[in-house]
Amino acid sequence: QVQLVESGGGLVPAGGTLKLSCAASGTISDIGVMGWYRQAPGKQRELVATITRVGTTNYADSLKGRFTISRNFARNTVYLQMNGLKPEDSAVYYCNADNRWVPDLDYWGQGTQVTVSS
């Protein structure tokens, strides 16, 4: 079993920055790809970025250049650096990890709220 705990959300003005963290615990060796997703009110959850065990990254096209995902394997933590924040970036941000041994088995954090004021 894997547990994910996010932190770092908050209220920032447009153009500001935030760095989200997601700490993993439990059976760390089961974790494959880690990533961030977000869900705004009334909208579906959407991909923000993912990072593999070897550091390969993938981003939502609309977020490339503003958001950066990184992973510290020694600390079992994944980060999301968000720059140039816009009001439309406001959402609950969720950390995700997949189980590299079991297809379609994912783990989710509880989410952290990001609010960008205009």
PDB file of C-alpha atoms in Angstrom, residues 8-64:
ATOM      1  CA  GLY A   8       2.073  23.643  -0.335  1.00  0.00           C
ATOM      2  CA  GLY A   9      -1.257  24.870  -1.648  1.00  0.00           C
ATOM      3  CA  GLY A  10      -2.637  28.274  -0.800  1.00  0.00           C
ATOM      4  CA  LEU A  11      -3.856  31.632  -2.049  1.00  0.00           C
ATOM      5  CA  VAL A  12      -1.619  33.621  -4.365  1.00  0.00           C
ATOM      6  CA  PRO A  13      -2.134  36.632  -6.640  1.00  0.00           C
ATOM      7  CA  ALA A  14      -2.072  36.255 -10.386  1.00  0.00           C
ATOM      8  CA  GLY A  15       1.507  36.031 -11.620  1.00  0.00           C
ATOM      9  CA  GLY A  16       2.663  34.475  -8.368  1.00  0.00           C
ATOM     10  CA  THR A  17       4.385  31.184  -7.698  1.00  0.00           C
ATOM     11  CA  LEU A  18       3.726  28.121  -5.576  1.00  0.00           C
ATOM     12  CA  LYS A  19       5.572  24.874  -5.051  1.00  0.00           C
ATOM     13  CA  LEU A  20       3.555  21.802  -4.193  1.00  0.00           C
ATOM     14  CA  SER A  21       5.055  18.766  -2.519  1.00  0.00           C
ATOM     15  CA  CYS A  22       3.828  15.195  -2.348  1.00  0.00           C
ATOM     16  CA  ALA A  23       5.429  12.822   0.118  1.00  0.00           C
ATOM     17  CA  ALA A  24       5.024   9.112  -0.463  1.00  0.00           C
ATOM     18  CA  SER A  25       5.159   6.460   2.217  1.00  0.00           C
ATOM     19  CA  GLY A  26       4.410   2.777   2.529  1.00  0.00           C
ATOM     20  CA  THR A  27       5.608   0.314  -0.102  1.00  0.00           C
ATOM     21  CA  ILE A  28       7.735   2.784  -2.039  1.00  0.00           C
ATOM     22  CA  SER A  29       9.156   0.103  -4.287  1.00  0.00           C
ATOM     23  CA  ASP A  30       5.686  -0.369  -5.808  1.00  0.00           C
ATOM     24  CA  ILE A  31       5.609   3.164  -7.189  1.00  0.00           C
ATOM     25  CA  GLY A  32       6.116   3.697 -10.872  1.00  0.00           C
ATOM     26  CA  VAL A  33       5.050   6.962 -12.450  1.00  0.00           C
ATOM     27  CA  MET A  34       4.127   9.856 -10.185  1.00  0.00           C
ATOM     28  CA  GLY A  35       2.207  12.899 -11.202  1.00  0.00           C
ATOM     29  CA  TRP A  36      -0.076  15.789 -10.502  1.00  0.00           C
ATOM     30  CA  TYR A  37      -3.661  16.234 -11.580  1.00  0.00           C
ATOM     31  CA  ARG A  38      -6.081  19.038 -10.855  1.00  0.00           C
ATOM     32  CA  GLN A  39      -9.808  19.500 -10.643  1.00  0.00           C
ATOM     33  CA  ALA A  40     -11.619  22.811 -10.743  1.00  0.00           C
ATOM     34  CA  PRO A  41     -15.237  23.161  -9.592  1.00  0.00           C
ATOM     35  CA  GLY A  42     -17.635  21.758 -12.165  1.00  0.00           C
ATOM     36  CA  LYS A  43     -14.827  20.329 -14.284  1.00  0.00           C
ATOM     37  CA  GLN A  44     -13.277  16.930 -14.753  1.00  0.00           C
ATOM     38  CA  ARG A  45      -9.967  16.048 -13.190  1.00  0.00           C
ATOM     39  CA  GLU A  46      -7.180  16.730 -15.671  1.00  0.00           C
ATOM     40  CA  LEU A  47      -3.540  15.856 -16.070  1.00  0.00           C
ATOM     41  CA  VAL A  48      -0.993  18.466 -15.045  1.00  0.00           C
ATOM     42  CA  ALA A  49       2.297  16.579 -15.279  1.00  0.00           C
ATOM     43  CA  THR A  50       3.888  13.188 -14.710  1.00  0.00           C
ATOM     44  CA  ILE A  51       7.396  11.940 -14.076  1.00  0.00           C
ATOM     45  CA  THR A  52       8.751   8.415 -14.409  1.00  0.00           C
ATOM     46  CA  ARG A  53      11.231   6.534 -12.250  1.00  0.00           C
ATOM     47  CA  VAL A  54      14.012   7.628 -14.595  1.00  0.00           C
ATOM     48  CA  GLY A  55      12.937  11.251 -14.658  1.00  0.00           C
ATOM     49  CA  THR A  56      11.088  11.419 -17.952  1.00  0.00           C
ATOM     50  CA  THR A  57       8.466  14.144 -17.740  1.00  0.00           C
ATOM     51  CA  ASN A  58       5.189  14.795 -19.475  1.00  0.00           C
ATOM     52  CA  TYR A  59       3.079  17.932 -19.254  1.00  0.00           C
ATOM     53  CA  ALA A  60      -0.334  19.116 -20.301  1.00  0.00           C
ATOM     54  CA  ASP A  61       0.323  21.187 -23.411  1.00  0.00           C
ATOM     55  CA  SER A  62      -1.301  24.279 -21.942  1.00  0.00           C
ATOM     56  CA  LEU A  63       1.018  24.238 -18.923  1.00  0.00           C
ATOM     57  CA  LYS A  64       4.381  23.702 -20.587  1.00  0.00           C
TER      58      LYS A  64
END
